């Protein structure tokens, strides 16, 4: 298991889209949860899964939408699933093959989720266990939403009218402040279970995805998953790039992201041969190399995105990282392409 669970930016994007549609103050909620307000500028970035759950629970409570995880748009696959997860699953020839692929691909979307398929008489269960305990705020929102995404994947193969035989929720009945019968359209729902699951007839496993919908490419064309190594430094480094757009991310912020005290964070980084300042330097370097490939941004804008107050400071840092200036690097990269 990783130092702390991570999830890709699209996981948050589905919720944010729904909340913006109803006029909720999303940016204020992101700041309260210590999530980057400009995360959409880095669509392939990672973030703390626990911070995400805090955000969804807070927004659901403040906006009076306890069934946030069940709002259809929140389970939109195109927006809510990372491409490196979505394409290999939806390009499978049958539902059975798609479900076989998911366990090895879940970490491309959210780390530390457990996913498995098990028989249940003439039914089959697609099961999951989220990477945080039940008492973490927002667990029920995350569970209902993730099961909704699984139902959408099944529906992509068997048809949009798909409805499960029944739904199992690990979430406690007392944490679900909405009408389950109405939310699931009369499908039986059982709470307080050992895990969450979607149950449906085994005969559906042979369902093939209609060719008319098969426009998502093939696994070979899928971008790499860029999964961080299982160290605290690598997990934190993976989360920090979007925060650069809001200024220098302080060590106090990093401690909140990791769920550690500042002293414990610094000690553990030292044990891994890292320092917090050195980590920020790495994040800035990687973000600079990526941003300089985008010619719509000026060199000055690129430096500002990385938290530098003036162009000279950015140029000095970039020369220290690469031995060349930002302008020279951009020109060389453009020529090689």
Short mmCIF file of C-alpha atoms in Angstrom, two decimals:
data_model
loop_
_atom_site.label_atom_id
_atom_site.label_comp_id
_atom_site.label_asym_id
_atom_site.label_seq_id
_atom_site.Cartn_x
_atom_site.Cartn_y
_atom_site.Cartn_z
CA UNK A 1 0.00 0.00 0.00
CA UNK A 2 1.17 3.52 -0.77
CA UNK A 3 2.12 6.22 1.70
CA UNK A 4 -1.38 7.66 1.15
CA UNK A 5 -4.04 6.79 -1.47
CA UNK A 6 -4.02 8.80 -4.69
CA UNK A 7 -6.61 9.43 -7.37
CA UNK A 8 -6.47 11.00 -10.81
CA UNK A 9 -7.86 14.48 -11.53
CA UNK A 10 -10.84 13.12 -13.54
CA UNK A 11 -12.16 11.54 -10.32
CA UNK A 12 -12.65 15.05 -8.95
CA UNK A 13 -13.74 16.51 -12.31
CA UNK A 14 -17.00 14.54 -12.37
CA UNK A 15 -18.09 15.93 -9.00
CA UNK A 16 -16.97 19.46 -9.85
CA UNK A 17 -18.98 19.42 -13.10
CA UNK A 18 -22.18 18.48 -11.25
CA UNK A 19 -21.60 21.06 -8.51
CA UNK A 20 -20.92 23.84 -11.00
CA UNK A 21 -24.12 23.02 -12.88
CA UNK A 22 -26.15 23.68 -9.73
CA UNK A 23 -24.23 26.87 -8.98
CA UNK A 24 -22.35 25.59 -5.94
CA UNK A 25 -19.27 27.58 -4.79
CA UNK A 26 -16.80 24.95 -5.95
CA UNK A 27 -13.58 26.94 -5.55
CA UNK A 28 -14.36 27.73 -1.92
CA UNK A 29 -15.00 24.03 -1.30
CA UNK A 30 -11.74 23.04 -2.96
CA UNK A 31 -9.85 25.50 -0.79
CA UNK A 32 -11.50 24.18 2.38
CA UNK A 33 -10.50 20.64 1.43
CA UNK A 34 -6.97 21.83 0.53
CA UNK A 35 -7.37 20.72 -3.09
CA UNK A 36 -5.95 22.78 -6.00
CA UNK A 37 -8.59 25.09 -7.47
CA UNK A 38 -6.87 24.99 -10.88
CA UNK A 39 -6.52 21.20 -11.02
CA UNK A 40 -8.11 21.12 -14.51
CA UNK A 41 -4.97 22.78 -15.88
CA UNK A 42 -3.21 19.48 -15.09
CA UNK A 43 -5.77 16.88 -16.30
CA UNK A 44 -3.38 13.95 -15.83
CA UNK A 45 -2.29 14.90 -12.30
CA UNK A 46 -2.78 12.95 -9.09
CA UNK A 47 -4.28 14.13 -5.82
CA UNK A 48 -4.95 12.90 -2.32
CA UNK A 49 -7.93 10.52 -2.26
CA UNK A 50 -8.68 11.49 1.33
CA UNK A 51 -8.79 15.20 0.43
CA UNK A 52 -11.25 14.33 -2.34
CA UNK A 53 -13.52 12.53 0.11
CA UNK A 54 -13.40 15.48 2.52
CA UNK A 55 -14.39 17.77 -0.36
CA UNK A 56 -17.36 15.67 -1.48
CA UNK A 57 -18.69 15.23 2.06
CA UNK A 58 -18.37 18.94 2.78
CA UNK A 59 -20.06 20.02 -0.46
CA UNK A 60 -22.85 17.45 -0.13
CA UNK A 61 -23.63 18.69 3.37
CA UNK A 62 -23.47 22.39 2.54
CA UNK A 63 -25.51 22.07 -0.67
CA UNK A 64 -28.04 19.62 0.74
CA UNK A 65 -27.31 16.82 -1.77
CA UNK A 66 -26.48 13.69 0.26
CA UNK A 67 -26.94 11.59 -2.89
CA UNK A 68 -24.14 13.45 -4.71
CA UNK A 69 -22.53 10.16 -5.76
CA UNK A 70 -25.74 9.09 -7.53
CA UNK A 71 -26.31 12.16 -9.69
CA UNK A 72 -25.93 10.76 -13.25
CA UNK A 73 -23.39 13.29 -14.46
CA UNK A 74 -21.05 12.35 -11.61
CA UNK A 75 -20.74 8.86 -13.09
CA UNK A 76 -20.04 10.04 -16.66
CA UNK A 77 -17.26 7.77 -17.91
CA UNK A 78 -15.79 10.11 -20.50
CA UNK A 79 -15.20 12.87 -17.96
CA UNK A 80 -14.72 10.92 -14.75
CA UNK A 81 -12.38 8.11 -15.82
CA UNK A 82 -8.77 8.62 -16.84
CA UNK A 83 -8.06 7.66 -20.43
CA UNK A 84 -5.37 5.16 -19.38
CA UNK A 85 -8.05 3.25 -17.44
CA UNK A 86 -11.09 3.81 -19.63
CA UNK A 87 -9.76 2.81 -23.03
CA UNK A 88 -8.34 -0.64 -22.20
CA UNK A 89 -11.57 -1.55 -20.39
CA UNK A 90 -14.01 -0.34 -23.03
CA UNK A 91 -12.01 -1.77 -25.94
CA UNK A 92 -12.42 -5.33 -24.58
CA UNK A 93 -14.41 -7.61 -26.93
CA UNK A 94 -16.85 -8.76 -24.24
CA UNK A 95 -18.03 -7.71 -20.80
CA UNK A 96 -16.27 -10.74 -19.31
CA UNK A 97 -12.94 -9.62 -20.78
CA UNK A 98 -13.52 -6.04 -19.65
CA UNK A 99 -14.14 -7.12 -16.06
CA UNK A 100 -11.04 -9.32 -16.20
CA UNK A 101 -8.94 -6.29 -17.10
CA UNK A 102 -10.20 -3.96 -14.39
CA UNK A 103 -8.27 -5.32 -11.34
CA UNK A 104 -4.91 -4.65 -12.99
CA UNK A 105 -6.03 -1.21 -14.19
CA UNK A 106 -7.70 0.30 -11.11
CA UNK A 107 -4.46 1.86 -9.88
CA UNK A 108 -4.43 3.97 -13.05
CA UNK A 109 -7.49 5.76 -11.65
CA UNK A 110 -7.28 5.39 -7.87
CA UNK A 111 -4.59 3.55 -5.97
CA UNK A 112 -5.28 0.90 -3.33
CA UNK A 113 -8.86 0.12 -4.42
CA UNK A 114 -9.67 -3.60 -4.29
CA UNK A 115 -11.74 -4.88 -7.20
CA UNK A 116 -12.83 -8.44 -7.93
CA UNK A 117 -15.57 -10.52 -9.55
CA UNK A 118 -17.24 -13.45 -7.80
CA UNK A 119 -20.11 -15.87 -8.68
CA UNK A 120 -23.37 -15.80 -6.73
CA UNK A 121 -25.49 -18.69 -8.04
CA UNK A 122 -26.87 -17.70 -11.44
CA UNK A 123 -25.70 -14.15 -10.75
CA UNK A 124 -22.27 -12.55 -10.74
CA UNK A 125 -21.03 -9.80 -8.44
CA UNK A 126 -18.62 -7.06 -9.41
CA UNK A 127 -17.15 -6.12 -6.02
CA UNK A 128 -15.04 -3.29 -4.65
CA UNK A 129 -13.56 -2.00 -1.41
CA UNK A 130 -12.43 1.62 -1.25
CA UNK A 131 -8.98 2.50 0.15
CA UNK A 132 -10.23 4.40 3.21
CA UNK A 133 -12.21 3.22 6.27
CA UNK A 134 -15.97 3.61 6.50
CA UNK A 135 -15.77 6.44 9.02
CA UNK A 136 -13.90 8.73 6.62
CA UNK A 137 -16.20 11.59 5.53
CA UNK A 138 -17.62 10.97 2.07
CA UNK A 139 -17.16 7.19 2.01
CA UNK A 140 -20.79 6.56 1.00
CA UNK A 141 -20.56 9.19 -1.75
CA UNK A 142 -17.42 7.59 -3.16
CA UNK A 143 -18.86 4.09 -2.96
CA UNK A 144 -22.17 4.90 -4.67
CA UNK A 145 -20.37 6.86 -7.37
CA UNK A 146 -17.81 4.14 -8.06
CA UNK A 147 -20.53 1.51 -8.27
CA UNK A 148 -22.37 3.85 -10.65
CA UNK A 149 -19.31 3.95 -12.89
CA UNK A 150 -19.12 0.15 -12.82
CA UNK A 151 -22.80 -0.02 -13.80
CA UNK A 152 -22.05 2.35 -16.68
CA UNK A 153 -19.21 0.11 -17.85
CA UNK A 154 -21.55 -2.90 -17.76
CA UNK A 155 -24.18 -0.86 -19.60
CA UNK A 156 -21.68 -0.03 -22.34
CA UNK A 157 -21.68 -3.75 -23.21
CA UNK A 158 -25.25 -4.85 -22.45
CA UNK A 159 -27.13 -1.65 -23.30
CA UNK A 160 -27.96 1.67 -21.70
CA UNK A 161 -31.11 0.24 -20.11
CA UNK A 162 -29.02 -2.05 -17.89
CA UNK A 163 -30.19 -2.32 -14.28
CA UNK A 164 -28.54 -4.56 -11.68
CA UNK A 165 -30.39 -7.39 -9.97
CA UNK A 166 -29.37 -5.84 -6.66
CA UNK A 167 -26.77 -3.53 -5.14
CA UNK A 168 -24.65 -4.18 -2.07
CA UNK A 169 -23.18 -1.26 -0.10
CA UNK A 170 -20.52 -1.38 2.61
CA UNK A 171 -21.81 2.04 3.62
CA UNK A 172 -23.78 2.12 6.84
CA UNK A 173 -27.52 2.74 6.61
CA UNK A 174 -27.20 5.65 9.05
CA UNK A 175 -24.77 7.43 6.71
CA UNK A 176 -27.14 7.36 3.72
CA UNK A 177 -29.44 10.34 4.18
CA UNK A 178 -31.62 9.77 1.14
CA UNK A 179 -34.32 7.39 -0.14
CA UNK A 180 -32.46 4.31 -1.39
CA UNK A 181 -35.52 2.85 -3.11
CA UNK A 182 -36.08 6.02 -5.13
CA UNK A 183 -32.36 6.51 -5.82
CA UNK A 184 -31.96 3.02 -7.29
CA UNK A 185 -35.30 2.86 -9.07
CA UNK A 186 -36.64 -0.02 -7.02
CA UNK A 187 -33.55 -2.21 -7.35
CA UNK A 188 -33.00 -3.97 -3.99
CA UNK A 189 -30.18 -2.36 -2.00
CA UNK A 190 -28.48 -3.96 1.00
CA UNK A 191 -26.37 -1.75 3.27
CA UNK A 192 -23.79 -2.57 5.96
CA UNK A 193 -22.25 -5.28 3.76
CA UNK A 194 -18.60 -6.47 3.85
CA UNK A 195 -18.00 -4.74 0.48
CA UNK A 196 -19.82 -2.86 -2.26
CA UNK A 197 -21.08 -4.75 -5.31
CA UNK A 198 -23.22 -4.68 -8.43
CA UNK A 199 -25.03 -7.98 -9.01
CA UNK A 200 -26.40 -9.08 -12.39
CA UNK A 201 -27.17 -12.29 -14.37
CA UNK A 202 -24.10 -14.31 -15.36
CA UNK A 203 -25.50 -14.72 -18.88
CA UNK A 204 -24.65 -11.05 -19.53
CA UNK A 205 -20.92 -11.72 -19.29
CA UNK A 206 -20.80 -12.79 -22.94
CA UNK A 207 -22.27 -9.45 -24.09
CA UNK A 208 -20.17 -7.81 -26.80
CA UNK A 209 -19.79 -4.06 -27.01
CA UNK A 210 -21.74 -2.71 -30.01
CA UNK A 211 -19.40 -1.73 -32.83
CA UNK A 212 -21.20 1.60 -33.22
CA UNK A 213 -19.93 2.65 -29.81
CA UNK A 214 -16.44 1.25 -30.20
CA UNK A 215 -14.68 4.54 -30.96
CA UNK A 216 -12.34 4.80 -28.02
CA UNK A 217 -9.23 3.24 -29.52
CA UNK A 218 -7.27 0.23 -28.36
CA UNK A 219 -5.03 -0.49 -25.39
CA UNK A 220 -1.93 -0.04 -27.52
CA UNK A 221 -2.81 3.62 -28.15
CA UNK A 222 -3.51 4.36 -24.51
CA UNK A 223 -1.15 6.87 -22.83
CA UNK A 224 1.13 5.56 -20.07
CA UNK A 225 -0.33 5.48 -16.58
CA UNK A 226 2.64 7.32 -14.92
CA UNK A 227 1.90 5.63 -11.60
CA UNK A 228 4.10 7.10 -8.82
CA UNK A 229 6.50 4.81 -6.98
CA UNK A 230 5.35 3.59 -3.56
CA UNK A 231 7.24 6.13 -1.44
CA UNK A 232 6.00 9.16 0.44
CA UNK A 233 8.23 11.48 -1.60
CA UNK A 234 6.97 10.14 -4.95
CA UNK A 235 3.32 10.24 -3.88
CA UNK A 236 3.64 13.82 -2.66
CA UNK A 237 5.60 14.88 -5.74
CA UNK A 238 2.81 13.51 -7.94
CA UNK A 239 0.23 15.72 -6.19
CA UNK A 240 1.99 19.08 -6.07
CA UNK A 241 2.10 20.37 -9.67
CA UNK A 242 -1.47 21.85 -9.74
CA UNK A 243 -0.76 23.75 -6.51
CA UNK A 244 2.06 25.67 -8.21
CA UNK A 245 -0.55 27.75 -10.05
CA UNK A 246 -1.66 29.15 -6.69
CA UNK A 247 1.83 30.03 -5.46
CA UNK A 248 4.56 28.17 -3.62
CA UNK A 249 2.96 25.14 -1.88
CA UNK A 250 4.02 25.39 1.75
CA UNK A 251 5.21 22.46 3.83
CA UNK A 252 2.09 22.94 5.99
CA UNK A 253 -0.05 22.30 2.91
CA UNK A 254 2.03 19.23 2.08
CA UNK A 255 1.49 17.92 5.59
CA UNK A 256 -2.28 18.26 5.17
CA UNK A 257 -2.14 16.48 1.80
CA UNK A 258 -0.26 13.56 3.30
CA UNK A 259 -2.18 13.47 6.57
CA UNK A 260 1.00 13.89 8.62
CA UNK A 261 2.37 16.52 10.95
CA UNK A 262 5.03 18.82 9.49
CA UNK A 263 7.74 17.26 11.67
CA UNK A 264 6.76 13.71 10.72
CA UNK A 265 6.60 14.63 7.04
CA UNK A 266 10.07 16.19 7.09
CA UNK A 267 11.50 13.25 9.05
CA UNK A 268 10.07 10.69 6.66
CA UNK A 269 11.31 12.62 3.64
CA UNK A 270 14.81 12.67 5.17
CA UNK A 271 14.59 8.90 5.68
CA UNK A 272 13.93 8.59 1.95
CA UNK A 273 16.88 10.85 1.13
CA UNK A 274 14.69 13.83 0.19
CA UNK A 275 13.98 17.34 1.46
CA UNK A 276 10.79 19.29 0.93
CA UNK A 277 12.59 22.08 -0.94
CA UNK A 278 14.30 19.51 -3.15
CA UNK A 279 10.93 17.91 -3.86
CA UNK A 280 9.42 21.23 -4.94
CA UNK A 281 12.43 21.74 -7.19
CA UNK A 282 11.71 18.41 -8.93
CA UNK A 283 8.04 19.26 -9.35
CA UNK A 284 8.87 22.65 -10.85
CA UNK A 285 11.42 21.15 -13.21
CA UNK A 286 9.00 18.52 -14.56
CA UNK A 287 6.20 21.08 -14.87
CA UNK A 288 8.53 23.49 -16.68
CA UNK A 289 9.62 20.87 -19.21
CA UNK A 290 5.99 20.01 -19.89
CA UNK A 291 4.75 23.62 -20.05
CA UNK A 292 7.49 24.73 -22.43
CA UNK A 293 6.12 22.33 -25.04
CA UNK A 294 2.93 24.41 -25.05
CA UNK A 295 3.76 27.31 -27.36
CA UNK A 296 0.53 29.11 -26.47
CA UNK A 297 2.23 30.09 -23.18
CA UNK A 298 4.92 32.75 -23.19
CA UNK A 299 8.13 32.14 -21.26
CA UNK A 300 6.96 34.69 -18.70
CA UNK A 301 3.61 32.92 -18.28
CA UNK A 302 5.38 29.58 -17.90
CA UNK A 303 7.50 30.98 -15.08
CA UNK A 304 4.45 32.46 -13.36
CA UNK A 305 2.67 29.10 -13.56
CA UNK A 306 5.56 27.62 -11.60
CA UNK A 307 5.39 30.24 -8.86
CA UNK A 308 8.31 32.46 -9.96
CA UNK A 309 7.76 36.18 -9.44
CA UNK A 310 10.01 37.26 -12.33
CA UNK A 311 11.42 35.80 -15.53
CA UNK A 312 15.05 36.09 -14.38
CA UNK A 313 14.45 33.82 -11.38
CA UNK A 314 12.76 31.21 -13.60
CA UNK A 315 15.61 31.35 -16.13
CA UNK A 316 18.25 30.86 -13.42
CA UNK A 317 16.36 27.90 -11.96
CA UNK A 318 15.87 26.33 -15.39
CA UNK A 319 19.55 26.69 -16.22
CA UNK A 320 20.40 24.99 -12.94
CA UNK A 321 18.07 22.08 -13.79
CA UNK A 322 18.97 21.61 -17.43
CA UNK A 323 22.09 23.60 -18.30
CA UNK A 324 20.15 25.65 -20.86
CA UNK A 325 17.67 28.54 -20.88
CA UNK A 326 13.89 28.11 -21.25
CA UNK A 327 13.99 29.80 -24.66
CA UNK A 328 16.78 27.55 -25.92
CA UNK A 329 14.98 24.45 -24.65
CA UNK A 330 11.72 25.46 -26.35
CA UNK A 331 13.48 26.21 -29.64
CA UNK A 332 15.32 22.87 -29.53
CA UNK A 333 12.15 20.96 -28.67
CA UNK A 334 10.21 22.69 -31.47
CA UNK A 335 12.97 21.90 -34.00
CA UNK A 336 13.13 18.22 -33.02
CA UNK A 337 9.38 17.89 -33.55
#
